[in-house]
Amino acid sequence: MNKTILIGRNVKEIELRATTSGTNVTAFTIAVNRDFKKANGETEADFINCVAYGKTAELLSKYVKKGDRLAVEGRIQVR
């Protein structure tokens, strides 16, 4: 089973595009904080690239702005 749930903050404004077949698509990055801190007390974050299609892409571009917190549920795919 390949299921992932990430909660983090949107890194930049989301831009809606369309594929050659007309499907809406958007690529965005979320910063997910790690559970542990460095010796000096600072937290680290992982920057996860995400892609959304169709109605989900439309809604993200309309309602999610830079810095907004969001949860992403999906699957991991290595290209």
Coordinates of N, CA and C in Angstrom, one line a residue:
M1 N 0.8 -1.2 0.0 CA 0.0 0.0 0.0 C 0.9 1.2 0.0
N2 N 0.6 2.2 -0.8 CA 1.4 3.4 -1.0 C 0.5 4.6 -0.7
K3 N 0.4 5.0 0.6 CA -0.5 6.1 1.0 C 0.4 7.0 2.0
T4 N 0.3 8.3 1.7 CA 1.1 9.2 2.5 C 0.2 10.4 2.9
I5 N 0.3 10.9 4.1 CA -0.3 12.1 4.6 C 0.7 13.0 5.1
L6 N 0.8 14.2 4.5 CA 1.7 15.3 4.9 C 1.0 16.5 5.4
I7 N 1.5 17.1 6.4 CA 0.9 18.4 6.9 C 2.1 19.4 7.0
G8 N 1.9 20.5 6.3 CA 3.0 21.5 6.2 C 2.4 22.8 5.7
R9 N 3.4 23.7 5.3 CA 3.0 25.0 4.8 C 3.4 25.1 3.4
N10 N 2.5 25.8 2.6 CA 2.8 26.0 1.2 C 4.0 27.0 1.0
V11 N 4.9 26.7 0.2 CA 6.1 27.5 0.1 C 6.0 28.7 -0.9
K12 N 5.2 28.6 -1.9 CA 5.0 29.7 -2.9 C 3.6 29.7 -3.4
E13 N 3.3 30.7 -4.2 CA 1.9 30.8 -4.8 C 1.7 29.7 -5.8
I14 N 0.5 29.2 -5.8 CA 0.2 28.0 -6.7 C -0.3 28.5 -8.0
E15 N 0.3 28.0 -9.1 CA 0.0 28.5 -10.5 C -0.7 27.3 -11.2
L16 N -1.9 27.6 -11.7 CA -2.7 26.6 -12.4 C -2.3 26.6 -13.9
R17 N -2.1 25.4 -14.4 CA -1.8 25.2 -15.8 C -2.7 24.2 -16.4
A18 N -2.7 24.0 -17.7 CA -3.4 23.0 -18.4 C -2.5 22.1 -19.2
T19 N -2.8 20.8 -19.3 CA -2.0 19.9 -20.1 C -2.5 20.1 -21.6
T20 N -1.8 19.4 -22.5 CA -2.2 19.6 -23.9 C -3.6 19.0 -24.1
S21 N -4.0 18.0 -23.3 CA -5.3 17.4 -23.4 C -6.4 18.3 -22.7
G22 N -6.0 19.3 -22.0 CA -6.9 20.2 -21.4 C -7.2 20.0 -19.9
T23 N -6.5 19.0 -19.3 CA -6.6 18.7 -17.9 C -5.9 19.8 -17.1
N24 N -6.5 20.3 -16.0 CA -5.9 21.2 -15.1 C -4.8 20.5 -14.3
V25 N -3.7 21.2 -14.1 CA -2.6 20.6 -13.3 C -1.9 21.7 -12.6
T26 N -1.4 21.4 -11.4 CA -0.6 22.4 -10.6 C 0.5 21.6 -9.9
A27 N 1.7 22.2 -9.8 CA 2.8 21.7 -9.0 C 3.1 22.7 -7.9
F28 N 3.2 22.2 -6.7 CA 3.5 23.0 -5.5 C 4.4 22.3 -4.6
T29 N 5.0 23.1 -3.6 CA 5.9 22.5 -2.6 C 5.4 22.8 -1.3
I30 N 5.5 21.8 -0.4 CA 5.1 22.1 1.0 C 6.3 21.8 1.9
A31 N 6.5 22.7 2.9 CA 7.5 22.5 3.9 C 7.0 21.7 5.1
V32 N 7.5 20.6 5.4 CA 7.0 19.7 6.5 C 8.1 19.7 7.6
N33 N 7.8 20.2 8.8 CA 8.7 20.2 9.9 C 9.0 18.8 10.4
R34 N 10.3 18.6 10.7 CA 10.7 17.3 11.3 C 10.3 17.3 12.8
D35 N 10.2 16.1 13.4 CA 9.8 15.9 14.8 C 10.9 16.3 15.8
F36 N 12.1 16.3 15.3 CA 13.3 16.6 16.3 C 13.9 17.9 16.0
K37 N 14.7 18.4 16.9 CA 15.3 19.7 16.8 C 16.8 19.5 16.8
K38 N 17.5 20.5 16.2 CA 19.0 20.5 16.3 C 19.5 20.7 17.7
A39 N 20.8 20.6 17.9 CA 21.3 20.8 19.3 C 21.1 22.3 19.7
N40 N 21.1 23.2 18.8 CA 20.8 24.6 19.2 C 19.3 25.0 19.3
G41 N 18.4 24.0 19.1 CA 17.0 24.2 19.3 C 16.2 24.5 18.1
E42 N 16.9 24.7 16.9 CA 16.2 25.0 15.7 C 15.6 23.7 15.1
T43 N 14.4 23.9 14.4 CA 13.8 22.8 13.8 C 14.2 22.8 12.3
E44 N 14.2 21.6 11.8 CA 14.5 21.4 10.3 C 13.2 21.1 9.6
A45 N 13.2 21.3 8.3 CA 12.0 21.0 7.5 C 12.4 20.3 6.2
D46 N 11.5 19.4 5.7 CA 11.7 18.8 4.4 C 10.8 19.5 3.5
F47 N 11.3 19.7 2.2 CA 10.5 20.4 1.2 C 10.0 19.3 0.2
I48 N 8.7 19.1 0.2 CA 8.2 18.0 -0.6 C 7.4 18.6 -1.8
N49 N 7.8 18.1 -3.0 CA 7.2 18.6 -4.3 C 5.9 17.7 -4.5
C50 N 4.8 18.4 -4.8 CA 3.5 17.7 -5.0 C 2.9 18.2 -6.3
V51 N 2.1 17.3 -6.8 CA 1.3 17.6 -8.1 C -0.1 17.2 -7.9
A52 N -1.0 18.1 -8.3 CA -2.5 17.9 -8.2 C -3.1 18.1 -9.6
Y53 N -4.1 17.3 -9.9 CA -4.8 17.3 -11.2 C -6.3 17.7 -11.0
G54 N -6.9 18.1 -12.1 CA -8.3 18.3 -12.2 C -8.9 19.3 -11.2
K55 N -10.0 19.0 -10.6 CA -10.7 19.9 -9.7 C -9.9 20.2 -8.5
T56 N -9.1 19.3 -8.0 CA -8.2 19.5 -6.9 C -7.2 20.6 -7.2
A57 N -6.6 20.6 -8.4 CA -5.7 21.7 -8.9 C -6.4 23.0 -8.9
E58 N -7.6 23.0 -9.4 CA -8.4 24.3 -9.5 C -8.6 24.9 -8.1
L59 N -9.1 24.0 -7.1 CA -9.3 24.5 -5.8 C -8.1 25.0 -5.1
L60 N -7.0 24.3 -5.3 CA -5.7 24.7 -4.6 C -5.3 26.1 -5.1
S61 N -5.4 26.3 -6.4 CA -4.9 27.6 -7.0 C -5.9 28.7 -6.6
K62 N -7.1 28.4 -6.3 CA -8.1 29.4 -5.9 C -8.0 29.8 -4.5
Y63 N -7.8 28.8 -3.6 CA -7.9 29.0 -2.1 C -6.6 29.0 -1.3
V64 N -5.6 28.4 -1.8 CA -4.3 28.2 -1.0 C -3.3 29.3 -1.5
K65 N -2.8 30.0 -0.5 CA -1.8 31.0 -0.8 C -0.5 30.6 -0.1
K66 N 0.6 31.4 -0.4 CA 1.9 31.2 0.2 C 1.8 31.3 1.7
G67 N 2.4 30.3 2.4 CA 2.4 30.3 3.9 C 1.2 29.6 4.5
D68 N 0.2 29.3 3.7 CA -1.0 28.6 4.3 C -0.6 27.2 4.7
R69 N -1.2 26.7 5.8 CA -1.0 25.4 6.2 C -2.0 24.4 5.5
L70 N -1.5 23.3 5.0 CA -2.4 22.4 4.4 C -2.0 20.9 4.6
A71 N -3.0 20.0 4.5 CA -2.7 18.6 4.6 C -2.9 18.0 3.2
V72 N -1.9 17.2 2.8 CA -2.0 16.5 1.5 C -2.0 15.0 1.7
E73 N -3.0 14.4 1.1 CA -3.1 12.9 1.2 C -2.9 12.4 -0.3
G74 N -2.0 11.4 -0.4 CA -1.8 10.9 -1.7 C -0.8 9.7 -1.7
R75 N -0.1 9.5 -2.8 CA 0.9 8.5 -2.9 C 2.2 9.0 -3.3
I76 N 3.3 8.4 -3.0 CA 4.6 8.8 -3.4 C 5.0 8.1 -4.7
Q77 N 5.5 8.9 -5.6 CA 6.0 8.3 -6.9 C 7.3 8.9 -7.2
V78 N 8.3 8.0 -7.5 CA 9.6 8.5 -7.8 C 9.8 8.4 -9.3
R79 N 10.2 9.5 -9.9 CA 10.3 9.6 -11.4 C 11.6 9.0 -11.9

